[in-house]
Short mmCIF file of C-alpha atoms in Angstrom, two decimals:
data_model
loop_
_atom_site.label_atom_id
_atom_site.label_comp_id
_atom_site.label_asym_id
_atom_site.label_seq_id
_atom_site.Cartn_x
_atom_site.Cartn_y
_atom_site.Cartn_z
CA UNK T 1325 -32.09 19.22 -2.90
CA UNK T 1326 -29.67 17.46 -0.82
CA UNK T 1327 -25.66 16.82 -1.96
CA UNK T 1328 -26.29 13.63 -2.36
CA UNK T 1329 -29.66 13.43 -4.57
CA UNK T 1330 -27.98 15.83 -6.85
CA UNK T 1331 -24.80 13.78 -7.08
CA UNK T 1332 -27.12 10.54 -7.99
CA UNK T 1333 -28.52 12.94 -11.18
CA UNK T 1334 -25.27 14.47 -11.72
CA UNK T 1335 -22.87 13.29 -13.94
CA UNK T 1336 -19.12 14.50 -12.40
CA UNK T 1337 -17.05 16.12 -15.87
CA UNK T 1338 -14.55 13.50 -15.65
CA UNK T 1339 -16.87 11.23 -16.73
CA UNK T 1340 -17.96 12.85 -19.70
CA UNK T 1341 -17.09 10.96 -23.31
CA UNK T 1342 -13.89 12.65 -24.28
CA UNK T 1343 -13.18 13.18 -27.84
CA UNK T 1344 -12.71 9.62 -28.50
CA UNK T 1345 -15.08 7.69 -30.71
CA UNK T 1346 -13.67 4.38 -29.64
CA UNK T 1347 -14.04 5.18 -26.29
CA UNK T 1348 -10.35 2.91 -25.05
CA UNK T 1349 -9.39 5.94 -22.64
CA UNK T 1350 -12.13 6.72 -20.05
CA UNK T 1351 -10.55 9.19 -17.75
CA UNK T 1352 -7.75 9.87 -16.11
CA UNK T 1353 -6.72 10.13 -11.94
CA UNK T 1354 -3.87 11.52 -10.03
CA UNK T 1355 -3.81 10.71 -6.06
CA UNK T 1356 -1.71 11.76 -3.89
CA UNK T 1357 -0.88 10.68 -0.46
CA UNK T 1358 0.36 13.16 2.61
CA UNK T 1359 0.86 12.79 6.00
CA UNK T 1360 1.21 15.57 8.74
CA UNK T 1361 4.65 16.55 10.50
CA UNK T 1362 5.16 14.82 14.17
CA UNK T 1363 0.85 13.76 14.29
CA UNK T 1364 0.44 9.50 14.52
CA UNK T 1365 -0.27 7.93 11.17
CA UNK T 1366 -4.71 7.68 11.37
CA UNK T 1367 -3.68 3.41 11.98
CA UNK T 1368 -1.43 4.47 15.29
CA UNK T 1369 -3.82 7.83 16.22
CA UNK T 1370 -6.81 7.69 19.29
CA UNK T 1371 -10.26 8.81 18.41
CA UNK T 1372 -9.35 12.09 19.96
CA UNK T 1373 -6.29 12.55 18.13
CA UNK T 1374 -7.95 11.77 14.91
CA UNK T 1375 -10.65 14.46 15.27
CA UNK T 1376 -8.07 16.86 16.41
CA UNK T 1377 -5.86 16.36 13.63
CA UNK T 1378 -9.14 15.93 11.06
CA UNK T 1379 -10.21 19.59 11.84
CA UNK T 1380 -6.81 21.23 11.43
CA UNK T 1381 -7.11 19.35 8.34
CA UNK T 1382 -9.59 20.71 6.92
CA UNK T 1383 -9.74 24.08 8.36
CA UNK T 1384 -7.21 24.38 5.93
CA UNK T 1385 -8.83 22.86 3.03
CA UNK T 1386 -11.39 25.13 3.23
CA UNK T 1387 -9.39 27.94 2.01
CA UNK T 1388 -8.27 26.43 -1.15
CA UNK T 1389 -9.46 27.34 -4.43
CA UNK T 1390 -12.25 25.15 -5.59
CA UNK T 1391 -13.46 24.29 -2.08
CA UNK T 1392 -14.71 27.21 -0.63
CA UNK T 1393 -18.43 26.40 -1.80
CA UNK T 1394 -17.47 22.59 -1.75
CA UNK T 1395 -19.05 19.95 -0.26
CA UNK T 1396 -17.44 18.62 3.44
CA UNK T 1397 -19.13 15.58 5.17
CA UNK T 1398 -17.76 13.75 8.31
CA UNK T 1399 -18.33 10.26 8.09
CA UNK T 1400 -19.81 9.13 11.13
CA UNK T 1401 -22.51 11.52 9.49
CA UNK T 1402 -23.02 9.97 6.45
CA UNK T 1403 -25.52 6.60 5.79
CA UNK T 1404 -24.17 3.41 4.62
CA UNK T 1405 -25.82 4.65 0.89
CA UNK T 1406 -24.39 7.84 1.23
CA UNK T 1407 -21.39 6.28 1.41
CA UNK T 1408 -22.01 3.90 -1.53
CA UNK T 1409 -22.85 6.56 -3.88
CA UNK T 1410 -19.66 8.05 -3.22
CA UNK T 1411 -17.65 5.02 -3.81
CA UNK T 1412 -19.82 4.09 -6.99
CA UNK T 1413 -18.96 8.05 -8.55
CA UNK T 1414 -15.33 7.11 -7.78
CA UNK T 1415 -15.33 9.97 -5.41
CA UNK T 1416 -14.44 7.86 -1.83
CA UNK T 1417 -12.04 4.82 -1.63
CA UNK T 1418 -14.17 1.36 -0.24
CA UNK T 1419 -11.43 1.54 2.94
CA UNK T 1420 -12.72 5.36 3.69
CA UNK T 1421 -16.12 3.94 3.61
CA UNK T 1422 -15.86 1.68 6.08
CA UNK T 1423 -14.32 3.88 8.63
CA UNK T 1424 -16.30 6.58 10.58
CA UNK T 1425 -15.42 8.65 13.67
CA UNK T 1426 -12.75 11.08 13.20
CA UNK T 1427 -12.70 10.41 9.10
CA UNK T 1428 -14.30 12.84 6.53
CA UNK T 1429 -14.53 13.63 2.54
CA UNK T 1430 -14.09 16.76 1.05
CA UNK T 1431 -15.55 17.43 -2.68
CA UNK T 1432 -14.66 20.58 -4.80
CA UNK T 1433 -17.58 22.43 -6.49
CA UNK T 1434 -16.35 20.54 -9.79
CA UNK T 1435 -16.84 17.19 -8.83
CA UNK T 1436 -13.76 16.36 -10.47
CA UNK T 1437 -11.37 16.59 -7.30
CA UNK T 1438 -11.79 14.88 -3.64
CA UNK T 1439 -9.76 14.44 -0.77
CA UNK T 1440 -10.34 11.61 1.92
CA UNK T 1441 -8.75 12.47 5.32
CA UNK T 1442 -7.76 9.65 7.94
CA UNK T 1443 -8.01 6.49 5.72
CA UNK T 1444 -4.73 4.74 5.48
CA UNK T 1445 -3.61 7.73 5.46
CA UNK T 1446 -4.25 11.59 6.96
CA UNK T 1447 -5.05 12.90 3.50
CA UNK T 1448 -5.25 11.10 0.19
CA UNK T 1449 -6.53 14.11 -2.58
CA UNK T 1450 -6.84 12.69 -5.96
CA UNK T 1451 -8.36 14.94 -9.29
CA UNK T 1452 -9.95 13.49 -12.11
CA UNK T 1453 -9.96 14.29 -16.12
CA UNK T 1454 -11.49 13.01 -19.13
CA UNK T 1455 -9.36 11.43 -21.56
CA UNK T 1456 -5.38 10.69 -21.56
CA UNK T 1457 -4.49 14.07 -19.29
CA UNK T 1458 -2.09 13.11 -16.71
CA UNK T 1459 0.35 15.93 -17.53
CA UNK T 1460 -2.26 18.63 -17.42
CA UNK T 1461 -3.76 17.80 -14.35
CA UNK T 1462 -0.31 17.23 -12.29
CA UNK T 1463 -0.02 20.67 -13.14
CA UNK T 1464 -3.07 22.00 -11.27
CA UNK T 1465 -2.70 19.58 -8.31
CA UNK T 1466 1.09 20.14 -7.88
CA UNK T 1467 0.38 24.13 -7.31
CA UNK T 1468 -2.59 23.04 -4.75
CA UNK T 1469 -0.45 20.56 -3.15
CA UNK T 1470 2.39 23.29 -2.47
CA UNK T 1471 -0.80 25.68 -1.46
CA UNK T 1472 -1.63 23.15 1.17
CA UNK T 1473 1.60 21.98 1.97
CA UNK T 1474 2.36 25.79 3.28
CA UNK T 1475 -0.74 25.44 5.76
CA UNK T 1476 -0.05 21.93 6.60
CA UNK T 1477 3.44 20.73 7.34
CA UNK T 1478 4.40 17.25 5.42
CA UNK T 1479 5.86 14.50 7.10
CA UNK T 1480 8.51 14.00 4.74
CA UNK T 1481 12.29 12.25 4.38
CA UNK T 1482 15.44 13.68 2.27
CA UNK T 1483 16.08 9.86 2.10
CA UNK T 1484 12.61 8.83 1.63
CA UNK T 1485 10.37 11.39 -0.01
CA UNK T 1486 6.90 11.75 1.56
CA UNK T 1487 6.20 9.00 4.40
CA UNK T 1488 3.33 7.18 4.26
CA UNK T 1489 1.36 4.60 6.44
CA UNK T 1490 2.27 1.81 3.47
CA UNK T 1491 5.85 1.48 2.39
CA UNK T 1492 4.31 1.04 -1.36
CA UNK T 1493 3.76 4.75 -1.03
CA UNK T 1494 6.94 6.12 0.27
CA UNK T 1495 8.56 8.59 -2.22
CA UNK T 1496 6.22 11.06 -4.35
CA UNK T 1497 3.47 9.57 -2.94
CA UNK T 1498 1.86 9.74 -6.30
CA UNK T 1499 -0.56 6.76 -7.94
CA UNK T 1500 -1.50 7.88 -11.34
CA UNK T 1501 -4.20 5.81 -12.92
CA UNK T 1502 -5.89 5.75 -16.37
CA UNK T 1503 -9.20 4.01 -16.73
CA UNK T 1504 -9.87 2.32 -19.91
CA UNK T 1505 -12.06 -0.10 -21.94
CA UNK T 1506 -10.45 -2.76 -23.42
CA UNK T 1507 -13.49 -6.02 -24.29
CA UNK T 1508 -11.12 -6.35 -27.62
CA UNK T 1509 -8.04 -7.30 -25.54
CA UNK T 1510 -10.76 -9.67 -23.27
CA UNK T 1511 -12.16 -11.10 -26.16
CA UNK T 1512 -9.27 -12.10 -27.64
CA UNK T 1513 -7.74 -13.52 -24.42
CA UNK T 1514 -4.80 -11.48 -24.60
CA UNK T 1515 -5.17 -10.02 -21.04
CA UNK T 1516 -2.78 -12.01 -19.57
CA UNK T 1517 -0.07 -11.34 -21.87
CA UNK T 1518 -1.04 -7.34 -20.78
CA UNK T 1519 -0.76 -7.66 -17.46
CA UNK T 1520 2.94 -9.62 -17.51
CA UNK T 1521 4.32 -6.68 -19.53
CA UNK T 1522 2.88 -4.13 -17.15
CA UNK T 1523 4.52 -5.41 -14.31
CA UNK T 1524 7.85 -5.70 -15.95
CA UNK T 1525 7.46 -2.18 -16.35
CA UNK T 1526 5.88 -1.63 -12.51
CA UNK T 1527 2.94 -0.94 -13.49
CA UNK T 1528 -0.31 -2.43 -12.40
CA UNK T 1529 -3.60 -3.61 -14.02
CA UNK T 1530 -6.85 -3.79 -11.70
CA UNK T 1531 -10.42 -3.76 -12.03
CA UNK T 1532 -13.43 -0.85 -12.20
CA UNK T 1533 -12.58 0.51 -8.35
CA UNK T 1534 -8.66 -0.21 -7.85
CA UNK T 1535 -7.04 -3.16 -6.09
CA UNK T 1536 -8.79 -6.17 -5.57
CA UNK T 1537 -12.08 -5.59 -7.58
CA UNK T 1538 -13.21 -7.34 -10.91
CA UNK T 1539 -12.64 -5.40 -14.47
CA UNK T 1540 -16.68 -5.47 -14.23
CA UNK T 1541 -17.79 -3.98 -17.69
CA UNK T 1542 -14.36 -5.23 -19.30
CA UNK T 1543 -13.05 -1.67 -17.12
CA UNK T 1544 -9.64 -1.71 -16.34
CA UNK T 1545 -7.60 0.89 -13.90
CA UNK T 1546 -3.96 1.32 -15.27
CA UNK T 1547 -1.48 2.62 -12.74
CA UNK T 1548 2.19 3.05 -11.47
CA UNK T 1549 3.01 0.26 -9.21
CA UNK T 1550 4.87 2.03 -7.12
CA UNK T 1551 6.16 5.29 -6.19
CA UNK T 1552 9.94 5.44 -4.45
CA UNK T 1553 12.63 5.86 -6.65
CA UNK T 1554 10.71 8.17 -9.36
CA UNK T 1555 9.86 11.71 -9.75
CA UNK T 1556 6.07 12.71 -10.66
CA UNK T 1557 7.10 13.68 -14.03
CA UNK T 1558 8.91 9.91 -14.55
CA UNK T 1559 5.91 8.54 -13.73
CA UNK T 1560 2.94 10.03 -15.39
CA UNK T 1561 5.42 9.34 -18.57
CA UNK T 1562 5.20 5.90 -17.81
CA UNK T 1563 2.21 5.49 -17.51
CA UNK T 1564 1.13 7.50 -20.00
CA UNK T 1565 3.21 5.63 -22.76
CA UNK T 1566 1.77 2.28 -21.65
CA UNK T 1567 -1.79 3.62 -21.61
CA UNK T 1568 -1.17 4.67 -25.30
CA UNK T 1569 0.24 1.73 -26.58
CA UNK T 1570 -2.83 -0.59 -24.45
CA UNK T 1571 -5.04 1.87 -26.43
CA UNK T 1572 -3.28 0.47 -29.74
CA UNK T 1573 -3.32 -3.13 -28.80
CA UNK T 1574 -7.00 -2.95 -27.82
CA UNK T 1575 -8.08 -1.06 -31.28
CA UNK T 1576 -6.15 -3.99 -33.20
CA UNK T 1577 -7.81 -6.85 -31.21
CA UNK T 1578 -11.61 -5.07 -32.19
CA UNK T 1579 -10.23 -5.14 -35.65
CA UNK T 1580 -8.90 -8.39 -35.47
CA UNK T 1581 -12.15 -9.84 -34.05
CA UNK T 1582 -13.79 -8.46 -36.47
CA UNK T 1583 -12.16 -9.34 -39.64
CA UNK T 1584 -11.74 -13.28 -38.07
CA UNK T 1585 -15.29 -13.80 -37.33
CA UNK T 1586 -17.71 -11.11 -38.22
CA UNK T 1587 -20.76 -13.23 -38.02
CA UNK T 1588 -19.72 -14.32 -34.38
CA UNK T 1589 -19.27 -10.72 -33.32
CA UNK T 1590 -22.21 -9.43 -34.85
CA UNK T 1591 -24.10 -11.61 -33.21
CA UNK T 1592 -22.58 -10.91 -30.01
CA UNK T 1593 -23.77 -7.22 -30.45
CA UNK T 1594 -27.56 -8.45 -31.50
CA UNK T 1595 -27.93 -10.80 -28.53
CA UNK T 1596 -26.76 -8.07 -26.12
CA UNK T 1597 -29.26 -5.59 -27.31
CA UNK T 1598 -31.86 -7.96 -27.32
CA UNK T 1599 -31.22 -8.94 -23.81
CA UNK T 1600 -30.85 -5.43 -22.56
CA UNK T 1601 -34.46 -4.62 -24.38
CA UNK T 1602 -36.45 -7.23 -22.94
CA UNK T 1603 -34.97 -8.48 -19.57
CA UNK T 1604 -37.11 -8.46 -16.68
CA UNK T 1605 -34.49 -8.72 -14.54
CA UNK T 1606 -30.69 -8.08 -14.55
CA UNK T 1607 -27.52 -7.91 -12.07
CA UNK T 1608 -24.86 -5.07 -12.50
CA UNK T 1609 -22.25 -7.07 -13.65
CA UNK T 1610 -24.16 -8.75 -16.50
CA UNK T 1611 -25.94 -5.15 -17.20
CA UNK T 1612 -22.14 -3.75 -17.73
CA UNK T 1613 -21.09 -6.51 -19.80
CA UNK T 1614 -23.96 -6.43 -22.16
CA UNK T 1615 -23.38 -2.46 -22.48
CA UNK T 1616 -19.52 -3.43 -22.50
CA UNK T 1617 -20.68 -5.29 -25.80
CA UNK T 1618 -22.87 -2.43 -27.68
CA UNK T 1619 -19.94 0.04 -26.83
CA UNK T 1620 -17.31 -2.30 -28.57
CA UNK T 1621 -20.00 -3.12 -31.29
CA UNK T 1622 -20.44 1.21 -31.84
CA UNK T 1623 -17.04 1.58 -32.40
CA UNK T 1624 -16.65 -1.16 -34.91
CA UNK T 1625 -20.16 0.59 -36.53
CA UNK T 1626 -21.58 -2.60 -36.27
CA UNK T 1627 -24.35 -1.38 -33.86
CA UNK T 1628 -25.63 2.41 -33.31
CA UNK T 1629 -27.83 3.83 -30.77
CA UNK T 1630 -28.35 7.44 -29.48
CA UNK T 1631 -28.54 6.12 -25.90
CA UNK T 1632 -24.82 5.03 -26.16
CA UNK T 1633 -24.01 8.63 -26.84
CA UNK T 1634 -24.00 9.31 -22.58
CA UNK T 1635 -23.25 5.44 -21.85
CA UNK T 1636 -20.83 6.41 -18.82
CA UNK T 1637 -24.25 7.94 -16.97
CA UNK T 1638 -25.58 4.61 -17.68
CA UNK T 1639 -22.92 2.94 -16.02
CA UNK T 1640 -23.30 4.81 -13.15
CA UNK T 1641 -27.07 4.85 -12.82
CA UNK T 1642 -27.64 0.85 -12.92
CA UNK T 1643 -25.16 0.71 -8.87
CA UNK T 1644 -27.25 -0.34 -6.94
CA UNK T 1645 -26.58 2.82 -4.71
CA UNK T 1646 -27.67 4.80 -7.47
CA UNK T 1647 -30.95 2.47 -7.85
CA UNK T 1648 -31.45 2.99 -4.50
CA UNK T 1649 -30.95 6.66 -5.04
CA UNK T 1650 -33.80 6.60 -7.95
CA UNK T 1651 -35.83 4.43 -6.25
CA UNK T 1652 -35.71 5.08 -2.68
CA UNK T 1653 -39.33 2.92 -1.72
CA UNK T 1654 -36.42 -0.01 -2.51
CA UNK T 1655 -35.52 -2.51 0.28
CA UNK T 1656 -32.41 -3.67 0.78
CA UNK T 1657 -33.60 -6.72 -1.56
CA UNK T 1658 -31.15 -7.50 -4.73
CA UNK T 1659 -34.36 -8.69 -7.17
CA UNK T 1660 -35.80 -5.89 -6.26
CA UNK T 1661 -32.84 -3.88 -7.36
CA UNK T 1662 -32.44 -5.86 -10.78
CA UNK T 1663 -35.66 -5.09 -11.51
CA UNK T 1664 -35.41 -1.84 -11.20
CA UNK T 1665 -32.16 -1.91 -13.42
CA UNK T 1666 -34.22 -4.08 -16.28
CA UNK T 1667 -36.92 -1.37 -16.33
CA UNK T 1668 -34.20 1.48 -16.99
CA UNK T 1669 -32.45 -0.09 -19.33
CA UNK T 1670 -35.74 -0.69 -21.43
CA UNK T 1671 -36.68 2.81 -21.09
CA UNK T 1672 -33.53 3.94 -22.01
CA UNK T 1673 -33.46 2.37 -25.38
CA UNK T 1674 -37.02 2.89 -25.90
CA UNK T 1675 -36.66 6.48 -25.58
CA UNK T 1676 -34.03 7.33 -26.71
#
């Protein structure tokens, strides 16, 4: 079985339901940013120089813990769904994927840790947790950033910090992100008001895959808005107290909701079932807010279902790379592809 066939079946640990029964706090994602000593920025670089520099890159990510019996891919290697699947599993940024020669992806054994070489930058590593775990995993990444850093000379500023290709990055070089659910806080229109505070505090509030995408699925991406000026430590703290209190906010909007207008919400939950049992066809984005629904309804015990109990596999299964990836006989047709998604989702409360 190929790396990629298993990674459409897999589901990485990060994604896992942590110990939360509300399910507010998805996962959490530290990336990092570094740039080699006296080598052009990948923007500035030739083709040659960038596959020169890419394979002193990861010569020396080969060595490090966890990647030894990793997975490596060059890009102008990888298909156009390869690539998909790797941006839908959160594992490969959409600007990586449109790149190719002199550009490659490395993934640890665990699945939970990737790093992207010549996208904006020369490397970009970012690790992934379940849950609110920040601290924990700037732990393990600062020890295999020094580990690297010794093998790899950093292009780096006493003024400045680490430099980077984008001046937003200058500094620690460090975006920590914490994706979370919040349909109470969308229901209730109160967005808005979220995303003011958050940038009086510089931080940022995106959708399902980062900057410029739609909170498809009522998924959000929390994360420090910048990076100069801060350590690592002042940062995860930030965001990690504004992640908390979202997590608050959201649980009193569900509660709100559903003291105000029970009947309303109920029915909300009913009608997205319903729809998710019988459709014949459906589109990912109205697939993820219908499941959006049935997770908020859970919580609230209005609605229970044992298929909910692995929803985040759901999620991932229904991209239409990972349709493709089920059903590879698929053309590059998107009816074909909703129908495909209809018929899973049937079985999958059927069955389950």
């Amino acid at each position: 079985m190929s790396f990629f066939n298993s990674l459409s079946e897999l589901l990485p640990p990060w994604l896992h339901n942590p110990n939360d029964e509300k399910h507010i706090i998805i996962c959490s994602r530290i990336r990092l940013a570094r740039n080699l000593a006296k080598e052009p920025f990948p923007g500035w670089a030739t083709r040659q120089q960038r596959v020169e520099i890419l394979n002193r890159m990861v010569s020396a990510v080969s060595e490090l813990p966890g990647f030894k019996q990793g997975h490596y891919s060059e890009l102008s290697r990888l298909s156009q769904l390869d690539k998909q699947l790797l941006v839908e599993s959160h594992l490969m940024s959409r600007d990586l994927a449109a790149r190719s020669e002199g550009c490659g992806i490395y993934i640890n054994k665990a699945l939970n840790m990737s790093i992207l070489f010549n996208e904006e930058d020369h490397m970009r590593f970012q690790m992934f947790q379940a849950g609110l775990s920040l601290k924990q995993m700037w732990n393990s990444l600062s020890k295999l950033d020094s580990k690297l850093e010794d093998k790899l000379p950093y292009a780096y500023s006493s003024r400045f910090g680490y430099l980077t290709a984008c001046p937003s990055n200058l500094g620690t070089g460090m975006r920590a992100s914490i994706m979370m659910h919040l349909p109470g806080l969308m229901l209730s229109e109160q967005m808005q008001q979220v995303s003011q505070a958050a940038f009086q505090l510089n931080i940022a509030v995106r959708g399902l895959y980062g900057e410029g995408t739609d909170a498809t699925g009522n998924l959000f991406q929390i994360s420090n808005q910048s990076t100069l000026g801060d350590s690592e430590v002042d940062i995860i703290g930030r965001v990690t107290r504004f992640a908390n209190d979202l997590a608050v906010q959201e649980w009193n909007a569900r509660l709100l909701s559903l003291k105000n207008n029970p009947r309303l919400l109920k029915d909300k939950v009913c009608r997205a079932y319903g729809i998710l049992m019988h459709a014949q066809l459906i589109s990912t984005q109205e697939a993820l807010a219908l499941l959006s629904i049935l997770r908020l309804g859970e919580s609230l015990q209005i609605f229970k279902h044992q298929s909910l109990q692995n929803i985040t596999k759901t999620i991932l299964n229904i991209q239409p790379a990972h349709i493709r990836s089920i059903s590879p006989q698929l053309e590059e047709n998107s009816e074909d592809r909703d129908e495909v998604r209809a018929s899973l989702l049937r079985a999958l409360f059927i069955n389950s």
